[in-house]
PDB file of C-alpha atoms in Angstrom:
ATOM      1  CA  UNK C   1      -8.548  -2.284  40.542  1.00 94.00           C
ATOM      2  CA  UNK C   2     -10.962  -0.569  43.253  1.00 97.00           C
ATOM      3  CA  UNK C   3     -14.440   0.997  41.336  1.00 98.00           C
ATOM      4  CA  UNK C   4     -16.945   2.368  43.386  1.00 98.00           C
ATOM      5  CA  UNK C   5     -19.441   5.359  42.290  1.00 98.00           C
ATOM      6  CA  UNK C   6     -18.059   8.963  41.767  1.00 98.00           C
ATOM      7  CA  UNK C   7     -19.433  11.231  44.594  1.00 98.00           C
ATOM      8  CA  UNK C   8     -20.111  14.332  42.368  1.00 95.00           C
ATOM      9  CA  UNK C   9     -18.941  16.584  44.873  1.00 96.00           C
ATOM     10  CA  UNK C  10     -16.911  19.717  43.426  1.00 95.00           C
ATOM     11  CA  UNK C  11     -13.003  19.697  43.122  1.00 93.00           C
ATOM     12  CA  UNK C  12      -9.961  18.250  41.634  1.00 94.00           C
ATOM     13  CA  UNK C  13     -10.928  15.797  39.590  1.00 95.00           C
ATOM     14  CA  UNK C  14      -7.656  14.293  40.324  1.00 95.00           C
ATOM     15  CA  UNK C  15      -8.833  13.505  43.772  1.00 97.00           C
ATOM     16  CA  UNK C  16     -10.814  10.290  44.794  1.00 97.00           C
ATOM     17  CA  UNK C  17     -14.141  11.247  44.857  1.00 98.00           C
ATOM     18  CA  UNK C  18     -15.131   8.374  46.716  1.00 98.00           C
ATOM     19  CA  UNK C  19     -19.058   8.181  47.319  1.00 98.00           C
ATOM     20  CA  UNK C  20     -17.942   5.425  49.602  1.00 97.00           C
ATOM     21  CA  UNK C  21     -20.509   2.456  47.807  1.00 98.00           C
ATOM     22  CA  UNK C  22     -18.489   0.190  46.088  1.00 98.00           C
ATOM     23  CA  UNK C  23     -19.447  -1.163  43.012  1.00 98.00           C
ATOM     24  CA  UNK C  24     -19.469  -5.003  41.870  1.00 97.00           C
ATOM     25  CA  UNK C  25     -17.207  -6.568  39.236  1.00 96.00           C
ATOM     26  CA  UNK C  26     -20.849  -8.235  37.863  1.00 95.00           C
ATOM     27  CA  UNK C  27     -22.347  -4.690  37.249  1.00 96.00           C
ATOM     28  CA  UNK C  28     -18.810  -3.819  35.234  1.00 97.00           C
ATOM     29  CA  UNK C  29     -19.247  -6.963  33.521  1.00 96.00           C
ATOM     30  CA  UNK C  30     -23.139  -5.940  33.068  1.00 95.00           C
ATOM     31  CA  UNK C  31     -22.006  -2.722  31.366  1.00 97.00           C
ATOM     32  CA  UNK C  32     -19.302  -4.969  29.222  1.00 97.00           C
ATOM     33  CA  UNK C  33     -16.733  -3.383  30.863  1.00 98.00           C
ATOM     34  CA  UNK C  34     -13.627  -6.043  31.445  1.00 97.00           C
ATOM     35  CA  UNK C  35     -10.841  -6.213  33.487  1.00 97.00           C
ATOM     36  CA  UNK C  36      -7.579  -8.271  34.616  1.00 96.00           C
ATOM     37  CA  UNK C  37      -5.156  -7.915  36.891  1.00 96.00           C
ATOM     38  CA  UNK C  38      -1.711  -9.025  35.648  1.00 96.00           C
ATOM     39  CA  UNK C  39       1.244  -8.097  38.058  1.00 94.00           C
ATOM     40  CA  UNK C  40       3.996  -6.511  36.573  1.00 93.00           C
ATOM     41  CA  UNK C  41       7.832  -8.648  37.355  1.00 85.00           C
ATOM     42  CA  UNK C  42      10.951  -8.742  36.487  1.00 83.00           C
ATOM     43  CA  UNK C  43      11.057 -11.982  34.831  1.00 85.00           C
ATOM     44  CA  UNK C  44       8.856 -10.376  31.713  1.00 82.00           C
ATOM     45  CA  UNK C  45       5.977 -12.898  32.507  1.00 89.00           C
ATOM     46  CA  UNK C  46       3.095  -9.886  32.295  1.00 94.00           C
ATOM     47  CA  UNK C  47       4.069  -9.560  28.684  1.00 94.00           C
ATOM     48  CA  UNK C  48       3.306 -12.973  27.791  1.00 93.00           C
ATOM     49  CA  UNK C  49      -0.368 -12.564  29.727  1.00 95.00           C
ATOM     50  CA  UNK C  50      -0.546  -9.623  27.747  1.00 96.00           C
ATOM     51  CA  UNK C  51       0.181 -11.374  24.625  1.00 96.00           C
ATOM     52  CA  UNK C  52      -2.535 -13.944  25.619  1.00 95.00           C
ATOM     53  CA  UNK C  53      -4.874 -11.349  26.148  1.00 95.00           C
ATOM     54  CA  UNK C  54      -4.167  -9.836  22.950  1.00 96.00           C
ATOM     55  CA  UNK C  55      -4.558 -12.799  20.691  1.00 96.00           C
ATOM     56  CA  UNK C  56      -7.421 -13.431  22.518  1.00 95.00           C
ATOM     57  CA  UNK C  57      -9.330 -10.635  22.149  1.00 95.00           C
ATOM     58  CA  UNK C  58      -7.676  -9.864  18.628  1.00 95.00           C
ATOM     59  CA  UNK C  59      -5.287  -6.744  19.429  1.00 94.00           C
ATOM     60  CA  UNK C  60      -2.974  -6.670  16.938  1.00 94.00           C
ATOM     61  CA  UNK C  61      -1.065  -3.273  17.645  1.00 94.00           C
ATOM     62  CA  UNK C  62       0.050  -1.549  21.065  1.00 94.00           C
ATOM     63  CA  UNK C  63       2.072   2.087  21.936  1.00 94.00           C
ATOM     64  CA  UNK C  64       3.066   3.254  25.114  1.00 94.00           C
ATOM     65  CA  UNK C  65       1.729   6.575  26.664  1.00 93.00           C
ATOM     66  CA  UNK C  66       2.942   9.027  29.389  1.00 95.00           C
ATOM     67  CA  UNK C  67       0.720  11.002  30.810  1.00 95.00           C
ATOM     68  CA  UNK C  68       3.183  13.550  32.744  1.00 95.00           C
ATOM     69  CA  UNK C  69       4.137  17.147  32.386  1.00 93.00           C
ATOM     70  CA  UNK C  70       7.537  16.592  31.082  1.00 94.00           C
ATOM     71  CA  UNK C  71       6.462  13.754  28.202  1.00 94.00           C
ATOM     72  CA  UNK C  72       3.426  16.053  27.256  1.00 93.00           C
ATOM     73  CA  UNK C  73       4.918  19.312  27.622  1.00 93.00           C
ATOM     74  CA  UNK C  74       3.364  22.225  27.278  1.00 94.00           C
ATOM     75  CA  UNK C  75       0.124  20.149  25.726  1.00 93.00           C
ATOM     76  CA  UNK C  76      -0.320  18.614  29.336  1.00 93.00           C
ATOM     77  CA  UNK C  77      -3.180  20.464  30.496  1.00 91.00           C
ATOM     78  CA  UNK C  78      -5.172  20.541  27.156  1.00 92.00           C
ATOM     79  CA  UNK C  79      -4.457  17.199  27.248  1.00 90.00           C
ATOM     80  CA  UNK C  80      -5.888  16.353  30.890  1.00 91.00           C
ATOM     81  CA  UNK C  81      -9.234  18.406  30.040  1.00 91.00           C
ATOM     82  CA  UNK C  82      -9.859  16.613  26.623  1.00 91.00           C
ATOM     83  CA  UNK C  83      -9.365  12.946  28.682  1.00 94.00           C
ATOM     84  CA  UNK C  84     -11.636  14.211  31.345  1.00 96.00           C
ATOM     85  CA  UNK C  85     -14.507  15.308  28.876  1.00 96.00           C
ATOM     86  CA  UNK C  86     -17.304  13.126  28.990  1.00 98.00           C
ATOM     87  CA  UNK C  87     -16.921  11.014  25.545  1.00 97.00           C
ATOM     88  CA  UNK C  88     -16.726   7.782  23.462  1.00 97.00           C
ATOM     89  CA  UNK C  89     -14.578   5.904  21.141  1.00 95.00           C
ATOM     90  CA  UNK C  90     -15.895   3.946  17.981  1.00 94.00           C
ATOM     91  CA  UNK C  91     -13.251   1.130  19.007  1.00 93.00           C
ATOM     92  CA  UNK C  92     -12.570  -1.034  22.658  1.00 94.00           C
ATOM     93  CA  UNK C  93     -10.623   1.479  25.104  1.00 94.00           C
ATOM     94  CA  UNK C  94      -7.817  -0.589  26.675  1.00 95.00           C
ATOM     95  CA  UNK C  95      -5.607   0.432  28.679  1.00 96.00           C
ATOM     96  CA  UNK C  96      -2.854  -1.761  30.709  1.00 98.00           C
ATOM     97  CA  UNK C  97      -1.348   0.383  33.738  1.00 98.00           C
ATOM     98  CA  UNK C  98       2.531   0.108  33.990  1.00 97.00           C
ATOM     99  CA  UNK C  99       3.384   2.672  36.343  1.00 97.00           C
ATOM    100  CA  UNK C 100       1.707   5.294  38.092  1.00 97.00           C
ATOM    101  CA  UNK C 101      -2.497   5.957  38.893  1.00 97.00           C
ATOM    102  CA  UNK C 102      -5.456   7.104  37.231  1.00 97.00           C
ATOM    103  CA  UNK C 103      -9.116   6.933  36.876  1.00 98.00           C
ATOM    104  CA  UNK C 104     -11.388   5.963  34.352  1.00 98.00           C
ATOM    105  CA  UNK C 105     -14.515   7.132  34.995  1.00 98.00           C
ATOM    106  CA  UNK C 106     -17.453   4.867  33.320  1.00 98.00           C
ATOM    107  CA  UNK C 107     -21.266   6.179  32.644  1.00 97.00           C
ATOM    108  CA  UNK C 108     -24.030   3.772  33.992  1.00 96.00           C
ATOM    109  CA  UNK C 109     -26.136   3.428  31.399  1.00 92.00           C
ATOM    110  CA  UNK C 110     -29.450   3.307  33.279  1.00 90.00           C
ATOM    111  CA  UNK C 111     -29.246   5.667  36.177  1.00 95.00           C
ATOM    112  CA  UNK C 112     -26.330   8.008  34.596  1.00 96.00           C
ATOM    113  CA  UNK C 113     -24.512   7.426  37.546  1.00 97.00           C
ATOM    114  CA  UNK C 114     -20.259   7.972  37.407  1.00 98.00           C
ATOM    115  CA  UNK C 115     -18.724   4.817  37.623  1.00 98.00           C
ATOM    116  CA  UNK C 116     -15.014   5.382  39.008  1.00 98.00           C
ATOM    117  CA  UNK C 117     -12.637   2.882  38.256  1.00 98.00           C
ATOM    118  CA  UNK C 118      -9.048   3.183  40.006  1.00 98.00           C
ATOM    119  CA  UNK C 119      -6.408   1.877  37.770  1.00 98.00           C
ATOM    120  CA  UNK C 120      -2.860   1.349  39.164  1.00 98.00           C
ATOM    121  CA  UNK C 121       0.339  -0.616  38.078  1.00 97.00           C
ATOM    122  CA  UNK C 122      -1.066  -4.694  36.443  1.00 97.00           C
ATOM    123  CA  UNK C 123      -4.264  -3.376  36.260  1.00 98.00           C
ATOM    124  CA  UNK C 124      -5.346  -4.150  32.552  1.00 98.00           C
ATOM    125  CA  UNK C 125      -9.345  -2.380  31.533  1.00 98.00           C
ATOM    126  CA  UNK C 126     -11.182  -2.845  28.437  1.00 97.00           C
ATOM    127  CA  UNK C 127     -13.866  -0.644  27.746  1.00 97.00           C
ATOM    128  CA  UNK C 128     -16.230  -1.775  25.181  1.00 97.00           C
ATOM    129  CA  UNK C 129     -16.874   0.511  21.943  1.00 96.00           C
ATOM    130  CA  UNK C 130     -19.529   3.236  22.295  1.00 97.00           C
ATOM    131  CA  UNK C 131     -19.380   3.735  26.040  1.00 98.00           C
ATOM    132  CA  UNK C 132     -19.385   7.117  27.297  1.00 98.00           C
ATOM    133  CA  UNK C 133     -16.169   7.814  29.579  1.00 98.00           C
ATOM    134  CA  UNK C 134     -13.389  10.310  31.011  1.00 98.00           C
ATOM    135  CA  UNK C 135      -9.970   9.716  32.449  1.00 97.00           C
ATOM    136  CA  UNK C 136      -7.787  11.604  34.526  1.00 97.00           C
ATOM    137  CA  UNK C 137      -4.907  11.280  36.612  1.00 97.00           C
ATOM    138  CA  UNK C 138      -4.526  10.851  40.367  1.00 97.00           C
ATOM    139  CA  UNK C 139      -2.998  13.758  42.366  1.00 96.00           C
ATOM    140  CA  UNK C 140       0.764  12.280  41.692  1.00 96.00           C
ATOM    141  CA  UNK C 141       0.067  13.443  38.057  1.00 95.00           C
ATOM    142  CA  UNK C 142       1.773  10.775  36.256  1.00 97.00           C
ATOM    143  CA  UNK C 143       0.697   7.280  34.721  1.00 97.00           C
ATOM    144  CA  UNK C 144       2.609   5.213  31.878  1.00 97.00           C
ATOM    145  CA  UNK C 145      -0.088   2.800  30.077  1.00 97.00           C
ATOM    146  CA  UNK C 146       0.118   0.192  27.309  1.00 96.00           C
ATOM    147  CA  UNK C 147      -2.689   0.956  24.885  1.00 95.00           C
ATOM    148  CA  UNK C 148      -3.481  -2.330  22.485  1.00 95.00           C
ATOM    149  CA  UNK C 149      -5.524  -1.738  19.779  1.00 93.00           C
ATOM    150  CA  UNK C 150      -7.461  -4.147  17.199  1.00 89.00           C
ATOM    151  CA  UNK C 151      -6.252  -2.019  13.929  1.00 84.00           C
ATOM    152  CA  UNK C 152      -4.259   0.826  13.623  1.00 80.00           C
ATOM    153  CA  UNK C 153      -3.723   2.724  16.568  1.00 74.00           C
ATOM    154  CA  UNK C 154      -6.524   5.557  16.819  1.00 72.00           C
ATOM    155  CA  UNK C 155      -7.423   7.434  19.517  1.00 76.00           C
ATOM    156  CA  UNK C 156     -10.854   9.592  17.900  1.00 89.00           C
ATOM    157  CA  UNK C 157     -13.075  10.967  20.978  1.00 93.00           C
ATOM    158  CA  UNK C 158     -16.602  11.442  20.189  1.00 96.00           C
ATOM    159  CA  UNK C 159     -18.107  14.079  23.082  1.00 97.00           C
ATOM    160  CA  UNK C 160     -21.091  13.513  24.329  1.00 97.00           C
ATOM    161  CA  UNK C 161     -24.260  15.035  22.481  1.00 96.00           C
ATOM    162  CA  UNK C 162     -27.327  14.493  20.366  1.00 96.00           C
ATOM    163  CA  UNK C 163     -25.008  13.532  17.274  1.00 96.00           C
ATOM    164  CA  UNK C 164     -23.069  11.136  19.751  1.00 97.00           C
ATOM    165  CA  UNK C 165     -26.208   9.862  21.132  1.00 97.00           C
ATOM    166  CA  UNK C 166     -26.957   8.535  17.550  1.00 97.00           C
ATOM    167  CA  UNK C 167     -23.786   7.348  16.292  1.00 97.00           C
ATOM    168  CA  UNK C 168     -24.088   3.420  15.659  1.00 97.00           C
ATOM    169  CA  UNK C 169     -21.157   2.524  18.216  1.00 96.00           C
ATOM    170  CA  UNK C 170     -23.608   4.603  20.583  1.00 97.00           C
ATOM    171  CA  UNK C 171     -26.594   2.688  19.666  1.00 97.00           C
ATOM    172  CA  UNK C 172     -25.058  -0.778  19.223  1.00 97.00           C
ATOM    173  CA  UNK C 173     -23.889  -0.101  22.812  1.00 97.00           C
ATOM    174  CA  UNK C 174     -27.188   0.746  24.399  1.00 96.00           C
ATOM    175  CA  UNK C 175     -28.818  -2.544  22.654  1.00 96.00           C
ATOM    176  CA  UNK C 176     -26.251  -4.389  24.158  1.00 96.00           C
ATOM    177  CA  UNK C 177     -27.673  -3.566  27.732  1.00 95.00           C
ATOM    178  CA  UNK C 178     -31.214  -4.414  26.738  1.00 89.00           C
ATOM    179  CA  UNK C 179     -32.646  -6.886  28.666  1.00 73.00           C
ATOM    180  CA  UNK C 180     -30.000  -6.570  31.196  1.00 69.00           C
ATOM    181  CA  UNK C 181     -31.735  -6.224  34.681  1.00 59.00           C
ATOM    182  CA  UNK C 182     -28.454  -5.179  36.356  1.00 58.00           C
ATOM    183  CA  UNK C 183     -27.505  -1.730  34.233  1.00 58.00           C
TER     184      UNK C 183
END
């Protein structure tokens, strides 16, 4: 997993944007943000870190996604702008790369900054409830993902606003940070 901070220069958002500063695994742990990296074999010994992750952190369900024009059809570009719209989720985002690249792009709480996370193959991310966030593919245009959920699996995006801005996940999430001197 590479992050560093989005360069906000216009184009493709499928392109790397990179501003070229880096940013520290301490100010994605700051922001509660998690992350391992669990190469993926052929002996089947990622599935059993991924079990340990799960009944660790209490994921009781998991799917499969493709992101590609052929498994989303003609929904594939609807699809790519609604990821890439700047939003939150009431429940942990996690997402464990099996094939392909993306990016998750993070909000920094405290300067508003875009966060860019590169995710490709073993790269497992956990984003914590009431972040705000956008994904996207690279320019290959294809990524295969485990999602793991706590519950059921549900996937509700809450887009930024003033309602989002005061939704409890929201504000629960910006206590969190309180205090924190690096976000």
């Amino acid at each position: 997993m590479r992050a560093y901070y989005f360069d906000n220069i216009p184009g493709d958002q499928r392109l790397p944007h990179d501003s070229g500063n880096s940013v520290s695994n301490e100010t994605l742990r700051a922001l509660h943000v998690l992350h391992w990296s669990i190469s993926i074999d052929d002996t089947g010994s990622w599935e059993h870190q991924i079990d340990g992750v799960a009944k660790e952190r209490g994921y009781k369900n998991r799917d499969i996604i493709n992101v590609t024009k052929k498994a989303l059809g003609d929904m594939y570009e609807t699809k790519l702008k609604g990821f890439f719209e700047e939003h939150m989720h009431e429940d942990e985002e996690i997402r464990y790369m099996l094939s392909g690249r993306g990016y998750f792009d993070i909000r920094e709480h405290s300067t508003e900054a875009w966060i860019r996370v590169q995710l490709t193959p073993g790269d497992l991310l956990v984003l914590p409830a009431g972040i705000y966030h956008r994904f996207t593919l690279d320019e290959n245009n294809a990524a295969k993902a485990m999602r793991l959920f706590k519950d059921e699996p549900k996937w509700i995006p809450h887009n930024r606003g003033v309602d989002t801005d005061a939704n409890t996940y929201r504000e629960n999430y910006v206590q969190s940070l309180k205090g924190n001197p690096a976000v």
